[in-house]
């Protein structure tokens, strides 16, 4: 029975998603079609049409799952223990110092290998 319920909802969900896509395309077309009007009005209209399209898309099973995922992600972000300002600055300083040291080491290797190559090929003067 569950498979039948999902199969019935899939056709309606597809129609809703198609309607949302048509709304978005119409909104984008309208944005460029009414180029003579104020940009503020066109952007407002495009945002309004996009909001309606998003509302239609969220009425589908995929939309509900996306909304649930977003809520779960927000809950998980709240559980994160964020580093303090001092920890962030110290970590950033360590990264910068290590990048500089590695850059100098690679530059030295490059210089030494180039000197050896010039010596072996006799192109170094």
Short mmCIF file of C-alpha atoms in Angstrom, two decimals:
data_model
loop_
_atom_site.label_atom_id
_atom_site.label_comp_id
_atom_site.label_asym_id
_atom_site.label_seq_id
_atom_site.Cartn_x
_atom_site.Cartn_y
_atom_site.Cartn_z
CA UNK A 1 0.00 0.00 0.00
CA UNK A 2 2.86 2.35 0.76
CA UNK A 3 4.31 1.84 -2.70
CA UNK A 4 0.97 2.74 -4.26
CA UNK A 5 0.73 5.91 -2.19
CA UNK A 6 4.24 6.93 -3.23
CA UNK A 7 3.50 6.13 -6.88
CA UNK A 8 0.36 8.30 -6.82
CA UNK A 9 2.16 11.20 -5.18
CA UNK A 10 5.05 11.02 -7.65
CA UNK A 11 2.94 12.13 -10.62
CA UNK A 12 1.51 15.04 -8.67
CA UNK A 13 4.95 15.89 -7.32
CA UNK A 14 6.33 15.91 -10.85
CA UNK A 15 3.56 18.25 -11.95
CA UNK A 16 4.27 20.56 -9.02
CA UNK A 17 7.99 20.61 -9.76
CA UNK A 18 7.27 21.28 -13.43
CA UNK A 19 4.95 24.14 -12.44
CA UNK A 20 7.68 25.58 -10.21
CA UNK A 21 10.18 25.36 -13.06
CA UNK A 22 7.72 27.04 -15.45
CA UNK A 23 7.18 29.83 -12.90
CA UNK A 24 10.92 30.38 -12.61
CA UNK A 25 11.40 30.46 -16.37
CA UNK A 26 8.46 32.86 -16.72
CA UNK A 27 9.89 35.07 -14.00
CA UNK A 28 13.29 35.22 -15.68
CA UNK A 29 11.68 35.88 -19.04
CA UNK A 30 9.57 38.65 -17.53
CA UNK A 31 12.65 40.18 -15.91
CA UNK A 32 14.26 40.65 -19.30
CA UNK A 33 11.05 41.37 -21.21
CA UNK A 34 10.26 44.37 -19.03
CA UNK A 35 13.76 45.84 -19.31
CA UNK A 36 12.32 49.35 -19.78
CA UNK A 37 10.91 49.33 -16.24
CA UNK A 38 12.81 50.04 -13.04
CA UNK A 39 15.34 47.43 -12.02
CA UNK A 40 13.98 47.54 -8.49
CA UNK A 41 10.50 46.59 -9.71
CA UNK A 42 11.85 43.82 -11.93
CA UNK A 43 13.98 42.35 -9.14
CA UNK A 44 11.04 42.55 -6.75
CA UNK A 45 8.83 40.74 -9.24
CA UNK A 46 11.46 38.10 -9.87
CA UNK A 47 11.90 37.54 -6.13
CA UNK A 48 8.14 37.27 -5.64
CA UNK A 49 7.78 34.74 -8.46
CA UNK A 50 10.77 32.82 -7.12
CA UNK A 51 9.17 32.70 -3.67
CA UNK A 52 5.95 31.34 -5.16
CA UNK A 53 7.91 28.74 -7.15
CA UNK A 54 9.82 27.73 -4.01
CA UNK A 55 6.54 27.42 -2.08
CA UNK A 56 5.12 25.18 -4.81
CA UNK A 57 8.30 23.07 -4.88
CA UNK A 58 8.27 22.69 -1.10
CA UNK A 59 4.81 21.09 -1.33
CA UNK A 60 6.36 18.01 -2.99
CA UNK A 61 7.88 15.04 -1.21
CA UNK A 62 11.36 16.11 -2.30
CA UNK A 63 10.66 19.62 -1.02
CA UNK A 64 9.53 18.33 2.36
CA UNK A 65 12.65 16.18 2.62
CA UNK A 66 14.81 19.17 1.70
CA UNK A 67 13.10 21.32 4.34
CA UNK A 68 13.57 18.57 6.94
CA UNK A 69 17.24 18.22 5.98
CA UNK A 70 17.70 21.98 6.35
CA UNK A 71 16.14 21.89 9.81
CA UNK A 72 18.34 18.96 10.84
CA UNK A 73 21.44 20.71 9.53
CA UNK A 74 20.55 23.84 11.49
CA UNK A 75 20.15 21.74 14.65
CA UNK A 76 23.56 20.15 14.10
CA UNK A 77 25.21 23.53 13.54
CA UNK A 78 23.89 24.64 16.92
CA UNK A 79 25.61 21.65 18.54
CA UNK A 80 29.05 22.60 17.18
CA UNK A 81 31.54 23.91 19.70
CA UNK A 82 33.07 26.86 17.90
CA UNK A 83 36.66 27.89 18.64
CA UNK A 84 37.32 31.03 20.61
CA UNK A 85 38.82 34.11 18.99
CA UNK A 86 42.22 33.34 20.53
CA UNK A 87 42.18 29.73 19.25
CA UNK A 88 41.24 30.94 15.78
CA UNK A 89 44.03 33.53 15.71
CA UNK A 90 46.61 31.01 16.97
CA UNK A 91 45.57 28.42 14.39
CA UNK A 92 45.65 31.02 11.63
CA UNK A 93 49.11 32.16 12.71
CA UNK A 94 50.39 28.55 12.68
CA UNK A 95 48.99 28.02 9.18
CA UNK A 96 50.58 31.23 7.87
CA UNK A 97 53.97 30.38 9.40
CA UNK A 98 53.86 26.84 8.00
CA UNK A 99 52.96 28.12 4.53
CA UNK A 100 55.86 30.56 4.64
CA UNK A 101 58.30 27.88 5.83
CA UNK A 102 57.13 25.42 3.20
CA UNK A 103 57.36 28.12 0.51
CA UNK A 104 60.94 28.91 1.50
CA UNK A 105 61.89 25.22 1.56
CA UNK A 106 60.38 24.63 -1.89
CA UNK A 107 62.13 27.76 -3.22
CA UNK A 108 65.46 26.44 -1.86
CA UNK A 109 64.88 23.01 -3.44
CA UNK A 110 64.02 24.67 -6.73
CA UNK A 111 67.12 26.87 -6.60
CA UNK A 112 69.40 23.95 -5.74
CA UNK A 113 67.92 21.71 -8.44
CA UNK A 114 68.18 24.50 -11.02
CA UNK A 115 71.84 25.07 -10.10
CA UNK A 116 72.56 21.34 -10.43
CA UNK A 117 70.77 21.23 -13.77
CA UNK A 118 72.70 24.23 -15.08
CA UNK A 119 75.96 22.68 -13.91
CA UNK A 120 75.17 19.36 -15.63
CA UNK A 121 74.09 20.98 -18.88
CA UNK A 122 76.81 23.60 -18.89
CA UNK A 123 74.42 26.53 -19.36
CA UNK A 124 75.22 28.43 -16.21
CA UNK A 125 78.16 30.66 -17.15
#
